[in-house]
């Protein structure tokens, strides 16, 4: 695994790590698309102090490069993990901090250049391009890049539609670049929120564009809903990896005296959960929605129930390390006899992981594909 990103023959390489740092990490913090973007952007010969907007930087490679060139860097991202990675990598390379914006914030104006990693979700791409159209001019350099296999004709059509004239590069190490000029006529703006109805549970869930399963309710979430416990006692319940807050909402309804925490690393997920709890008349004194990397710096230890439908991706990579971090963090914040309720695909083997961590695990419900497991933070 390489940690040194070579910028040019006369500059020192950048040292870059994923976040959080893990022992025996096998995955790189930058890829061929980052390298290709930097190689092209180096030919622009921008001046120190020029304003560069960076969207969707994965672990901060692009931001560290731009910062190392003396540009005024503004990074916008949906991911707390990406932003923490960026800060850690800036420090690692003795570079100054940059401006970090949440994906739900409006874009500032007047950039000399815009650099984008193409987001995975086409809804997110449309939303970001629409926003870019309102803050760029034909003079703004606009460069995007990704794995070649992730750039389709429909991707290029979106750039043409929202921004204007668009061309692509040849593929290099399986990465491709997109070049656009912001010269299109203004298009009809769209709203960021889309809605999913769940009539069986009397829910209408709003989703910001980058939210997990924004087009329809996730099947695992749907199976989890009837298994969420009910109580009239005062309890603290936490939805870990809350997405649009569907589990938090049902927990709030089933437990009218409970305080609800909803945590996700995606700013758009957190904004959606906040919106959905409010729009379903959950008293705002009863809940808190927060962007965090799992439960890092979450200092409560009085949680009675953690609900978790864990992710199995980080960026484009399939991994179970986030689920494991979530289980470990859940154990740390649970009261004695507090419980963790987890849903997962059978093949992911969460049963073994929970047994190892908690010393106990029971199957609450299952079907051919999914299993819902409960682990209790028992006192030994
Ligand atoms: C499978 S989705 C579940 C969403 C929602 N709870 C549901 O059931 O529909 C997993 C969620 O975990 C979030 N996530 C991924 N990595 C995370 C991390 N390091 N810390 C907190 N949340 C994370 C994702 O953004 C995503 O919303």
Short mmCIF file of C-alpha atoms and ligand atoms in Angstrom, two decimals:
data_model
loop_
_atom_site.label_atom_id
_atom_site.label_comp_id
_atom_site.label_asym_id
_atom_site.label_seq_id
_atom_site.Cartn_x
_atom_site.Cartn_y
_atom_site.Cartn_z
CA UNK A 1 0.00 0.00 0.00
CA UNK A 2 1.44 3.39 -1.05
CA UNK A 3 1.23 6.35 1.32
CA UNK A 4 3.37 8.76 -0.76
CA UNK A 5 1.61 10.77 -3.46
CA UNK A 6 4.09 12.17 -5.98
CA UNK A 7 3.06 15.65 -7.17
CA UNK A 8 5.95 16.52 -9.49
CA UNK A 9 9.66 15.77 -9.83
CA UNK A 10 10.70 18.99 -8.03
CA UNK A 11 8.29 18.80 -5.06
CA UNK A 12 8.32 16.52 -2.04
CA UNK A 13 5.60 13.89 -2.13
CA UNK A 14 2.57 14.14 0.14
CA UNK A 15 2.13 11.49 2.83
CA UNK A 16 -1.50 10.45 2.96
CA UNK A 17 -3.47 8.04 5.15
CA UNK A 18 -7.07 6.93 5.33
CA UNK A 19 -9.14 7.91 8.34
CA UNK A 20 -9.46 6.60 10.93
CA UNK A 21 -5.86 5.26 10.86
CA UNK A 22 -5.87 1.50 11.33
CA UNK A 23 -3.04 -0.88 12.12
CA UNK A 24 -2.12 -2.99 9.09
CA UNK A 25 -4.19 -0.80 6.74
CA UNK A 26 -4.22 -2.27 3.24
CA UNK A 27 -6.17 0.48 1.47
CA UNK A 28 -4.68 3.63 -0.02
CA UNK A 29 -5.85 7.17 0.77
CA UNK A 30 -5.64 8.22 -2.90
CA UNK A 31 -6.26 6.57 -6.23
CA UNK A 32 -5.45 6.92 -9.92
CA UNK A 33 -8.24 9.47 -10.40
CA UNK A 34 -6.70 11.75 -7.73
CA UNK A 35 -3.29 11.39 -9.42
CA UNK A 36 -4.73 12.13 -12.87
CA UNK A 37 -6.62 15.20 -11.60
CA UNK A 38 -3.48 16.58 -9.95
CA UNK A 39 -1.35 15.89 -13.01
CA UNK A 40 -3.78 17.89 -15.16
CA UNK A 41 -4.39 20.69 -12.64
CA UNK A 42 -0.61 21.20 -12.38
CA UNK A 43 -0.64 22.35 -16.03
CA UNK A 44 -3.04 25.24 -15.24
CA UNK A 45 -0.32 27.31 -13.59
CA UNK A 46 -2.70 29.04 -11.22
CA UNK A 47 -1.17 31.61 -8.87
CA UNK A 48 -0.74 31.35 -5.11
CA UNK A 49 -3.84 32.80 -3.45
CA UNK A 50 -6.18 31.73 -6.29
CA UNK A 51 -9.45 30.34 -4.98
CA UNK A 52 -9.96 26.63 -5.64
CA UNK A 53 -13.18 24.81 -4.76
CA UNK A 54 -12.84 21.05 -4.18
CA UNK A 55 -15.88 18.81 -4.05
CA UNK A 56 -16.07 15.25 -2.68
CA UNK A 57 -12.37 14.83 -1.91
CA UNK A 58 -12.14 11.30 -0.49
CA UNK A 59 -9.34 11.40 2.08
CA UNK A 60 -7.97 14.89 1.38
CA UNK A 61 -5.43 14.14 -1.39
CA UNK A 62 -6.76 16.90 -3.67
CA UNK A 63 -7.09 19.41 -0.85
CA UNK A 64 -3.56 18.70 0.41
CA UNK A 65 -2.19 19.12 -3.10
CA UNK A 66 -4.05 22.44 -3.64
CA UNK A 67 -3.00 23.67 -0.21
CA UNK A 68 0.64 22.73 -0.93
CA UNK A 69 0.50 24.98 -4.01
CA UNK A 70 -0.51 27.98 -1.87
CA UNK A 71 -4.08 28.21 -3.20
CA UNK A 72 -6.98 29.43 -1.11
CA UNK A 73 -8.77 26.08 -0.76
CA UNK A 74 -12.46 25.61 0.03
CA UNK A 75 -13.54 22.00 0.34
CA UNK A 76 -17.18 20.90 0.34
CA UNK A 77 -18.05 17.37 1.36
CA UNK A 78 -20.95 15.29 2.62
CA UNK A 79 -18.67 13.12 4.70
CA UNK A 80 -17.38 13.83 8.20
CA UNK A 81 -14.87 11.00 7.72
CA UNK A 82 -13.49 12.64 4.55
CA UNK A 83 -13.23 15.97 6.35
CA UNK A 84 -11.47 14.41 9.36
CA UNK A 85 -9.12 12.63 6.93
CA UNK A 86 -8.42 15.94 5.20
CA UNK A 87 -7.55 17.67 8.48
CA UNK A 88 -5.34 14.77 9.60
CA UNK A 89 -3.51 14.67 6.24
CA UNK A 90 -3.03 18.46 6.16
CA UNK A 91 -1.40 18.22 9.60
CA UNK A 92 0.65 15.20 8.62
CA UNK A 93 2.14 17.30 5.78
CA UNK A 94 2.54 20.47 7.90
CA UNK A 95 0.01 22.30 5.74
CA UNK A 96 -2.35 24.98 7.09
CA UNK A 97 -6.05 24.27 7.67
CA UNK A 98 -8.46 25.01 4.84
CA UNK A 99 -12.15 26.02 4.77
CA UNK A 100 -14.35 22.94 5.16
CA UNK A 101 -18.02 23.29 4.20
CA UNK A 102 -20.85 20.83 4.74
CA UNK A 103 -22.67 19.53 1.67
CA UNK A 104 -25.86 21.17 2.96
CA UNK A 105 -24.30 24.65 2.96
CA UNK A 106 -24.65 27.03 0.00
CA UNK A 107 -21.57 27.39 -2.21
CA UNK A 108 -19.60 30.61 -1.91
CA UNK A 109 -18.98 32.50 -5.18
CA UNK A 110 -15.99 33.43 -7.31
CA UNK A 111 -13.59 30.61 -7.82
CA UNK A 112 -10.67 30.45 -10.19
CA UNK A 113 -10.98 26.68 -10.42
CA UNK A 114 -13.32 23.88 -9.41
CA UNK A 115 -12.14 20.29 -8.91
CA UNK A 116 -14.62 17.51 -8.32
CA UNK A 117 -14.52 13.81 -7.58
CA UNK A 118 -17.70 12.59 -9.29
CA UNK A 119 -20.07 11.49 -6.51
CA UNK A 120 -21.49 7.95 -6.60
CA UNK A 121 -25.13 9.08 -6.49
CA UNK A 122 -26.46 10.63 -9.71
CA UNK A 123 -28.92 12.68 -7.65
CA UNK A 124 -26.01 14.12 -5.71
CA UNK A 125 -24.17 14.88 -8.95
CA UNK A 126 -27.21 16.72 -10.35
CA UNK A 127 -27.58 18.72 -7.13
CA UNK A 128 -23.89 19.69 -7.02
CA UNK A 129 -23.74 20.61 -10.72
CA UNK A 130 -26.86 22.72 -10.35
CA UNK A 131 -25.23 24.57 -7.48
CA UNK A 132 -21.97 24.94 -9.39
CA UNK A 133 -23.84 26.45 -12.34
CA UNK A 134 -24.88 29.36 -10.15
CA UNK A 135 -21.36 30.19 -8.91
CA UNK A 136 -19.20 29.62 -12.01
CA UNK A 137 -18.58 31.60 -15.22
CA UNK A 138 -17.09 30.56 -18.58
CA UNK A 139 -13.73 31.69 -17.17
CA UNK A 140 -13.80 29.18 -14.26
CA UNK A 141 -11.68 26.10 -14.86
CA UNK A 142 -13.80 23.05 -14.11
CA UNK A 143 -12.23 19.62 -13.82
CA UNK A 144 -13.78 16.39 -12.56
CA UNK A 145 -12.48 12.86 -12.38
CA UNK A 146 -13.23 9.34 -11.29
CA UNK A 147 -12.68 5.70 -12.17
CA UNK A 148 -13.38 5.41 -15.91
CA UNK A 149 -16.03 2.74 -15.28
CA UNK A 150 -17.99 5.18 -13.08
CA UNK A 151 -18.21 7.83 -15.83
CA UNK A 152 -21.12 7.05 -18.15
CA UNK A 153 -22.72 8.94 -21.03
CA UNK A 154 -25.43 9.95 -18.56
CA UNK A 155 -22.73 11.45 -16.29
CA UNK A 156 -21.40 13.58 -19.15
CA UNK A 157 -24.95 14.56 -20.13
CA UNK A 158 -25.47 15.91 -16.62
CA UNK A 159 -22.35 18.08 -16.92
CA UNK A 160 -23.56 19.34 -20.35
CA UNK A 161 -27.05 19.99 -19.04
CA UNK A 162 -26.16 21.95 -15.91
CA UNK A 163 -22.82 23.53 -16.84
CA UNK A 164 -22.22 23.50 -20.62
CA UNK A 165 -19.63 22.30 -23.11
CA UNK A 166 -18.08 19.08 -21.77
CA UNK A 167 -15.28 16.84 -23.01
CA UNK A 168 -13.38 13.90 -21.49
CA UNK A 169 -9.80 12.70 -21.42
CA UNK A 170 -8.45 9.35 -22.47
CA UNK A 171 -8.48 6.78 -19.68
CA UNK A 172 -5.25 6.46 -17.71
CA UNK A 173 -4.71 3.73 -15.11
CA UNK A 174 -8.48 3.14 -15.42
CA UNK A 175 -9.28 6.76 -14.44
CA UNK A 176 -10.85 9.44 -16.61
CA UNK A 177 -11.15 13.23 -16.47
CA UNK A 178 -14.08 15.49 -17.39
CA UNK A 179 -13.58 19.11 -18.53
CA UNK A 180 -16.50 21.54 -18.56
CA UNK A 181 -17.06 25.19 -19.43
CA UNK A 182 -19.90 26.91 -17.62
CA UNK A 183 -21.61 28.35 -20.69
CA UNK A 184 -25.05 26.64 -20.63
CA UNK A 185 -28.26 28.62 -20.40
CA UNK A 186 -29.59 28.59 -16.81
CA UNK A 187 -31.75 25.52 -16.14
CA UNK A 188 -34.88 25.27 -14.02
CA UNK A 189 -33.58 24.72 -10.45
CA UNK A 190 -34.78 21.64 -8.54
CA UNK A 191 -35.40 21.18 -4.81
CA UNK A 192 -32.77 19.24 -2.82
CA UNK A 193 -35.33 17.10 -0.98
CA UNK A 194 -37.10 14.07 -2.46
CA UNK A 195 -39.68 11.96 -0.59
CA UNK A 196 -40.31 8.29 0.13
CA UNK A 197 -43.72 7.21 1.45
CA UNK A 198 -44.00 4.29 3.87
CA UNK A 199 -47.79 4.05 4.33
CA UNK A 200 -47.67 0.93 6.56
CA UNK A 201 -45.81 3.02 9.14
CA UNK A 202 -47.50 6.36 8.31
CA UNK A 203 -44.23 7.94 7.30
CA UNK A 204 -43.26 10.38 4.56
CA UNK A 205 -39.47 10.52 4.63
CA UNK A 206 -37.56 13.43 3.13
CA UNK A 207 -34.08 12.74 1.76
CA UNK A 208 -31.29 15.12 0.78
CA UNK A 209 -29.67 13.88 -2.46
CA UNK A 210 -26.76 11.90 -1.01
CA UNK A 211 -28.76 10.00 1.61
CA UNK A 212 -28.53 6.21 1.65
CA UNK A 213 -31.50 4.59 -0.11
CA UNK A 214 -33.01 7.98 -0.99
CA UNK A 215 -35.25 6.52 -3.72
CA UNK A 216 -36.98 3.84 -1.63
CA UNK A 217 -36.89 2.62 1.94
CA UNK A 218 -34.02 0.18 2.49
CA UNK A 219 -35.37 -3.37 2.82
CA UNK A 220 -33.29 -3.95 5.98
CA UNK A 221 -34.72 -0.80 7.58
CA UNK A 222 -38.21 -1.99 6.64
CA UNK A 223 -37.59 -5.34 8.38
CA UNK A 224 -36.13 -3.62 11.43
CA UNK A 225 -39.09 -1.26 11.98
CA UNK A 226 -41.49 -3.82 13.59
CA UNK A 227 -38.68 -5.08 15.87
CA UNK A 228 -38.01 -1.74 17.58
CA UNK A 229 -38.99 -2.12 21.26
CA UNK A 230 -41.70 0.01 22.91
CA UNK A 231 -41.70 1.38 26.45
CA UNK A 232 -43.25 4.14 28.55
CA UNK A 233 -40.08 4.52 30.59
CA UNK A 234 -37.57 7.34 30.26
CA UNK A 235 -34.80 5.91 28.14
CA UNK A 236 -31.96 7.03 25.90
CA UNK A 237 -32.04 5.51 22.45
CA UNK A 238 -29.41 5.96 19.75
CA UNK A 239 -29.75 5.34 16.01
CA UNK A 240 -26.18 4.71 14.81
CA UNK A 241 -25.75 5.36 11.06
CA UNK A 242 -29.20 6.93 11.03
CA UNK A 243 -29.52 7.76 7.30
CA UNK A 244 -32.82 9.62 6.92
CA UNK A 245 -33.71 8.80 10.54
CA UNK A 246 -36.32 6.15 9.78
CA UNK A 247 -35.35 3.97 12.78
CA UNK A 248 -34.94 6.98 15.08
CA UNK A 249 -38.43 8.13 14.14
CA UNK A 250 -40.05 4.78 14.89
CA UNK A 251 -38.09 4.56 18.16
CA UNK A 252 -39.34 8.02 19.14
CA UNK A 253 -42.92 6.99 18.42
CA UNK A 254 -42.69 3.65 20.28
CA UNK A 255 -40.99 5.26 23.29
CA UNK A 256 -42.77 8.55 23.97
CA UNK A 257 -40.65 9.42 27.03
CA UNK A 258 -37.32 8.49 25.45
CA UNK A 259 -34.56 10.87 24.36
CA UNK A 260 -33.34 10.02 20.86
CA UNK A 261 -29.87 10.50 19.39
CA UNK A 262 -29.43 10.11 15.62
CA UNK A 263 -25.82 9.93 14.37
CA UNK A 264 -24.43 9.62 10.86
CA UNK A 265 -21.20 10.60 9.11
CA UNK A 266 -23.16 12.14 6.21
CA UNK A 267 -24.23 15.75 6.67
CA UNK A 268 -27.14 15.15 4.32
CA UNK A 269 -28.28 12.15 6.36
CA UNK A 270 -28.20 14.19 9.55
CA UNK A 271 -30.13 17.06 7.92
CA UNK A 272 -32.71 14.56 6.60
CA UNK A 273 -33.12 12.87 10.00
CA UNK A 274 -33.59 16.27 11.65
CA UNK A 275 -36.20 17.20 9.05
CA UNK A 276 -38.05 13.87 9.37
CA UNK A 277 -38.25 13.85 13.15
CA UNK A 278 -39.57 17.43 13.07
CA UNK A 279 -42.02 16.81 10.22
CA UNK A 280 -43.49 13.80 12.09
CA UNK A 281 -44.14 15.96 15.14
CA UNK A 282 -41.44 14.61 17.43
CA UNK A 283 -40.80 17.34 20.00
CA UNK A 284 -37.44 18.96 19.23
CA UNK A 285 -36.59 18.81 22.99
CA UNK A 286 -36.59 15.02 22.68
CA UNK A 287 -33.91 14.46 20.07
CA UNK A 288 -30.52 15.42 18.74
CA UNK A 289 -29.17 14.67 15.23
CA UNK A 290 -25.39 14.84 14.88
CA UNK A 291 -22.70 14.26 12.26
CA UNK A 292 -19.95 12.03 13.66
CA UNK A 293 -17.60 9.25 12.68
CA UNK A 294 -19.43 6.44 14.54
CA UNK A 295 -19.43 7.57 18.20
CA UNK A 296 -16.05 9.32 18.23
CA UNK A 297 -16.12 12.02 20.96
CA UNK A 298 -19.64 10.99 21.97
CA UNK A 299 -19.21 11.03 25.73
CA UNK A 300 -22.52 9.68 27.03
CA UNK A 301 -22.50 6.28 28.72
CA UNK A 302 -26.19 6.12 29.60
CA UNK A 303 -27.68 4.73 26.37
CA UNK A 304 -30.29 2.01 26.92
CA UNK A 305 -30.73 0.92 23.32
CA UNK A 306 -28.62 1.30 20.16
CA UNK A 307 -30.28 0.60 16.80
CA UNK A 308 -27.93 -0.09 13.93
CA UNK A 309 -28.27 -0.93 10.25
CA UNK A 310 -24.53 -0.72 9.53
CA UNK A 311 -22.88 0.32 6.27
CA UNK A 312 -20.68 -2.08 4.38
CA UNK A 313 -18.96 0.51 2.17
CA UNK A 314 -16.47 3.28 2.79
CA UNK A 315 -16.49 5.48 -0.31
CA UNK A 316 -16.44 2.86 -3.10
CA UNK A 317 -14.73 0.13 -1.05
CA UNK A 318 -16.59 -2.80 0.52
CA UNK A 319 -15.49 -3.16 4.12
CA UNK A 320 -16.79 -4.35 7.48
CA UNK A 321 -14.49 -2.20 9.59
CA UNK A 322 -17.13 0.51 10.07
CA UNK A 323 -19.67 -2.03 11.34
CA UNK A 324 -17.05 -3.33 13.79
CA UNK A 325 -16.24 0.22 14.94
CA UNK A 326 -19.98 0.84 15.41
CA UNK A 327 -20.38 -2.30 17.54
CA UNK A 328 -17.36 -1.40 19.71
CA UNK A 329 -18.58 2.20 20.11
CA UNK A 330 -22.11 0.99 20.95
CA UNK A 331 -20.73 -1.23 23.71
CA UNK A 332 -18.86 1.73 25.19
CA UNK A 333 -21.94 3.98 25.43
CA UNK A 334 -24.50 1.36 26.60
CA UNK A 335 -25.66 1.14 30.22
CA UNK A 336 -25.32 -2.20 31.99
CA UNK A 337 -28.02 -4.40 30.46
CA UNK A 338 -28.46 -1.91 27.63
CA UNK A 339 -28.91 -3.59 24.25
CA UNK A 340 -27.63 -3.27 20.71
CA UNK A 341 -30.08 -4.27 17.98
CA UNK A 342 -28.40 -4.86 14.62
CA UNK A 343 -29.69 -5.88 11.21
CA UNK A 344 -27.41 -7.34 8.57
CA UNK A 345 -27.13 -9.63 5.62
CA UNK A 346 -26.66 -13.20 6.87
CA UNK A 347 -23.38 -13.61 5.00
CA UNK A 348 -21.75 -10.68 6.83
CA UNK A 349 -21.26 -12.79 9.95
CA UNK A 350 -22.28 -10.13 12.50
CA UNK A 351 -23.39 -12.96 14.81
CA UNK A 352 -19.78 -14.05 15.44
CA UNK A 353 -18.55 -10.47 15.84
CA UNK A 354 -21.22 -9.59 18.41
CA UNK A 355 -20.69 -12.82 20.34
CA UNK A 356 -16.97 -12.06 20.53
CA UNK A 357 -17.55 -8.48 21.70
CA UNK A 358 -20.53 -8.84 24.07
CA UNK A 359 -20.22 -12.51 25.09
CA UNK A 360 -23.87 -13.04 24.09
CA UNK A 361 -26.12 -12.67 21.07
CA UNK A 362 -29.69 -13.72 20.25
CA UNK A 363 -31.58 -13.84 16.98
CA UNK A 364 -34.63 -11.57 17.20
CA UNK A 365 -35.94 -12.19 13.68
CA UNK A 366 -34.65 -13.48 10.38
CA UNK A 367 -35.56 -14.32 6.81
CA UNK A 368 -33.59 -15.92 3.97
CA UNK A 369 -31.40 -12.86 3.48
CA UNK A 370 -31.34 -10.83 6.71
CA UNK A 371 -30.96 -11.46 10.40
CA UNK A 372 -31.78 -9.12 13.29
CA UNK A 373 -29.49 -9.70 16.27
CA UNK A 374 -29.56 -8.47 19.85
CA UNK A 375 -26.49 -8.22 22.07
CA UNK A 376 -26.81 -7.16 25.72
CA UNK A 377 -24.14 -5.24 27.60
CA UNK A 378 -24.31 -7.70 30.47
CA UNK A 379 -22.37 -7.21 33.73
CA UNK A 380 -19.94 -10.03 34.40
C1 LIG B 1 -27.13 0.93 5.73
S1 LIG B 1 -27.25 2.67 6.00
C2 LIG B 1 -28.59 2.72 7.20
C3 LIG B 1 -29.37 4.02 7.18
C4 LIG B 1 -30.64 4.01 8.00
N1 LIG B 1 -30.37 3.75 9.39
C5 LIG B 1 -31.60 2.97 7.46
O1 LIG B 1 -31.78 1.96 8.18
O2 LIG B 1 -32.13 3.15 6.37
C6 LIG B 1 -25.79 2.99 6.94
C7 LIG B 1 -25.58 4.44 7.32
O3 LIG B 1 -24.33 4.52 8.03
C8 LIG B 1 -23.72 5.76 7.71
N2 LIG B 1 -22.28 5.68 7.98
C9 LIG B 1 -21.29 5.17 7.20
N3 LIG B 1 -20.10 5.30 7.80
C10 LIG B 1 -20.33 5.90 8.99
C11 LIG B 1 -19.49 6.31 10.06
N4 LIG B 1 -18.18 6.11 10.01
N5 LIG B 1 -20.05 6.93 11.12
C12 LIG B 1 -21.40 7.14 11.18
N6 LIG B 1 -22.24 6.77 10.18
C13 LIG B 1 -21.72 6.15 9.11
C14 LIG B 1 -24.06 5.95 6.23
O4 LIG B 1 -23.93 7.32 5.87
C15 LIG B 1 -25.49 5.41 6.15
O5 LIG B 1 -26.43 6.45 6.31
#
